[in-house]
Coordinates of C-alpha atoms in Angstrom, one line a residue:
X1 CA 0.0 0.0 0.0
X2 CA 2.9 2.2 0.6
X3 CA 4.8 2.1 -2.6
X4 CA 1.3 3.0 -4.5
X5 CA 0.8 6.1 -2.2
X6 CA 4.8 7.2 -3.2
X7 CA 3.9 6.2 -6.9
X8 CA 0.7 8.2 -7.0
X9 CA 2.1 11.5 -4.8
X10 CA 0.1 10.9 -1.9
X11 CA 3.0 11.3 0.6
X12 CA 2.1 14.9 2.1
X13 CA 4.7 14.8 4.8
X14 CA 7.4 13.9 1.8
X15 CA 10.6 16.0 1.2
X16 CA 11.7 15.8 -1.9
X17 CA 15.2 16.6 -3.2
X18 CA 15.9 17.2 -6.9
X19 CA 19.8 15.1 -8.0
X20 CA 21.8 15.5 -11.3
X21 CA 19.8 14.7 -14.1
X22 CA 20.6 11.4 -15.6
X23 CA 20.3 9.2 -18.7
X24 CA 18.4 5.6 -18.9
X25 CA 17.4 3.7 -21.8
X26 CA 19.0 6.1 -24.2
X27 CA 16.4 9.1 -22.6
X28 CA 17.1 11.7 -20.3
X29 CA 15.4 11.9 -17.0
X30 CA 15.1 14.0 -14.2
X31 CA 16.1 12.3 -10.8
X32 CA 13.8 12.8 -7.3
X33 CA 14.4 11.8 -4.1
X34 CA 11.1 11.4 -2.0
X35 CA 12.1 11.4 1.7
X36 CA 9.2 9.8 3.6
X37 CA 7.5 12.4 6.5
X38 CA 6.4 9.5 8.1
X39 CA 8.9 7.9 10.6
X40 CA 7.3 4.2 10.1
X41 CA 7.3 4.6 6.2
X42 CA 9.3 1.1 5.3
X43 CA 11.3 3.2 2.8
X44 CA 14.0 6.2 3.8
X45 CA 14.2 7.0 0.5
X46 CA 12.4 6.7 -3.0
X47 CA 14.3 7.7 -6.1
X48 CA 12.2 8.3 -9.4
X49 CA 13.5 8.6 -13.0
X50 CA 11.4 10.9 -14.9
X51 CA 11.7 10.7 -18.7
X52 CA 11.8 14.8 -19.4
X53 CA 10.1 14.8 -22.7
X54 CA 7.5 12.4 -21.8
X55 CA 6.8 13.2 -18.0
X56 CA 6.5 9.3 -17.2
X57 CA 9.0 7.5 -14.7
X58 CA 10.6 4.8 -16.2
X59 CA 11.8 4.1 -12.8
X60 CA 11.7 4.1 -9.5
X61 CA 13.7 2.7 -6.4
X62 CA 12.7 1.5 -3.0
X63 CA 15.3 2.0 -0.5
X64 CA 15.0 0.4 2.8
X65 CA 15.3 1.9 6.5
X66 CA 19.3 0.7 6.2
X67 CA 19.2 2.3 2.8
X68 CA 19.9 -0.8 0.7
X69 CA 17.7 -1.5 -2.5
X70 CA 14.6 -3.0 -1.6
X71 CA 12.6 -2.6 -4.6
X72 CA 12.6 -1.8 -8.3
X73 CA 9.7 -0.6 -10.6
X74 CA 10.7 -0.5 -14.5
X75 CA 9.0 1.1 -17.2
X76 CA 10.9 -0.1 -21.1
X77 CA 10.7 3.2 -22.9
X78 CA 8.5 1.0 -25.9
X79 CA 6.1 0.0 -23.7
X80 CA 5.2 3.8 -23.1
X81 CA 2.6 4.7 -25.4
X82 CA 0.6 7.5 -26.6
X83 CA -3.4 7.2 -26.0
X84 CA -5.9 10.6 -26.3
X85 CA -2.4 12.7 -26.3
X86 CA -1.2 11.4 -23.2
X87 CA 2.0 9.2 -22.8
X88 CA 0.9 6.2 -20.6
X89 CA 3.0 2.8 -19.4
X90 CA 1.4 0.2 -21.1
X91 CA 3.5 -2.1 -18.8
X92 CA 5.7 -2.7 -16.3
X93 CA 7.6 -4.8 -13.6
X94 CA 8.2 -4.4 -9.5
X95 CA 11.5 -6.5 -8.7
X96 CA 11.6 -7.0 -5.1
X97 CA 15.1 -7.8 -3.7
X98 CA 14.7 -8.9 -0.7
X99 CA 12.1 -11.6 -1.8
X100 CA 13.4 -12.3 -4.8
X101 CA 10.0 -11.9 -7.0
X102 CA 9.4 -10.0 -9.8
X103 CA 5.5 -8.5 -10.9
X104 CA 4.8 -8.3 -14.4
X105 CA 2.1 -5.9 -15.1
X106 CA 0.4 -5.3 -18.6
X107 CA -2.6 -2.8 -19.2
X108 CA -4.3 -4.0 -21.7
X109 CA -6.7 -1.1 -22.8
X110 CA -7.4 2.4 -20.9
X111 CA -9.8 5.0 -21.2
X112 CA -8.8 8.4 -20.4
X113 CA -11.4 11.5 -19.1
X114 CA -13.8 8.9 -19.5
X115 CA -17.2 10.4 -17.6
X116 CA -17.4 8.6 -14.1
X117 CA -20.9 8.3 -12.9
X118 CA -21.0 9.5 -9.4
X119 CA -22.8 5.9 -8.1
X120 CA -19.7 4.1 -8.5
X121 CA -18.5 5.7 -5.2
X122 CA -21.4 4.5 -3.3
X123 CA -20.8 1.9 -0.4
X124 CA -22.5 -0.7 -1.9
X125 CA -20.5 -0.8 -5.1
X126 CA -17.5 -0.2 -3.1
X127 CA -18.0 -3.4 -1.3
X128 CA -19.0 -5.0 -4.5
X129 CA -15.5 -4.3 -6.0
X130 CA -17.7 -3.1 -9.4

């Protein structure tokens, strides 16, 4: 649950720290540190690799409490595609170090500013999982 609140922003409490731009996969990408608020975040520090031209990480690292790699997320620059003029990872991985386990994930369509009727937030579909 943590790493999806760092990949989505939702880290209020967060410092973040701007380092040397850098180059990966042939593109160049801004490099962030997110510095958790939180004192029992699992992570003391999250690095993200920002593609400048496309604004989409192509990756970011978990570093644990002793600051040692804990986890991975990759994003192949072809697998970034562009849908209603908006560059989106079509698919990625999450290599986790310590357990030794990689998570392929593949979208295989998206809508985007798709209308979202308002009863999909209600607790009965909630609790459905519709």
């Amino acid at each position: 649950y943590e790493d999806f609140l760092h990949l989505y922003g939702l880290s209020a409490d967060a410092v973040l720290e701007k380092q040397m731009d850098q180059q990966l996969s042939e593109r160049d990408v801004f490099v962030i540190d997110v510095i958790p608020g939180d004192e029992n975040s699992g992570y003391n520090k999250i690095r993200s690799f920002i593609d400048q031209q496309w604004c989409v990480p192509l990756k970011i690292e978990f570093f644990a409490k002793d600051s040692t790699l804990r986890k991975a997320l990759s994003v192949a620059p072809e697998n970034v595609s562009l849908v209603n003029e908006h560059r989106v990872p079509m698919a990625f991985e999450m290599h986790d170090f310590e357990q030794d386990t990689r998570t392929k994930v593949s979208v295989e369509s998206i809508s985007i500013n798709e209308p979202i009727r308002d009863s999909i937030f209600s607790l009965s579909d909630l609790r459905s999982g519709r």
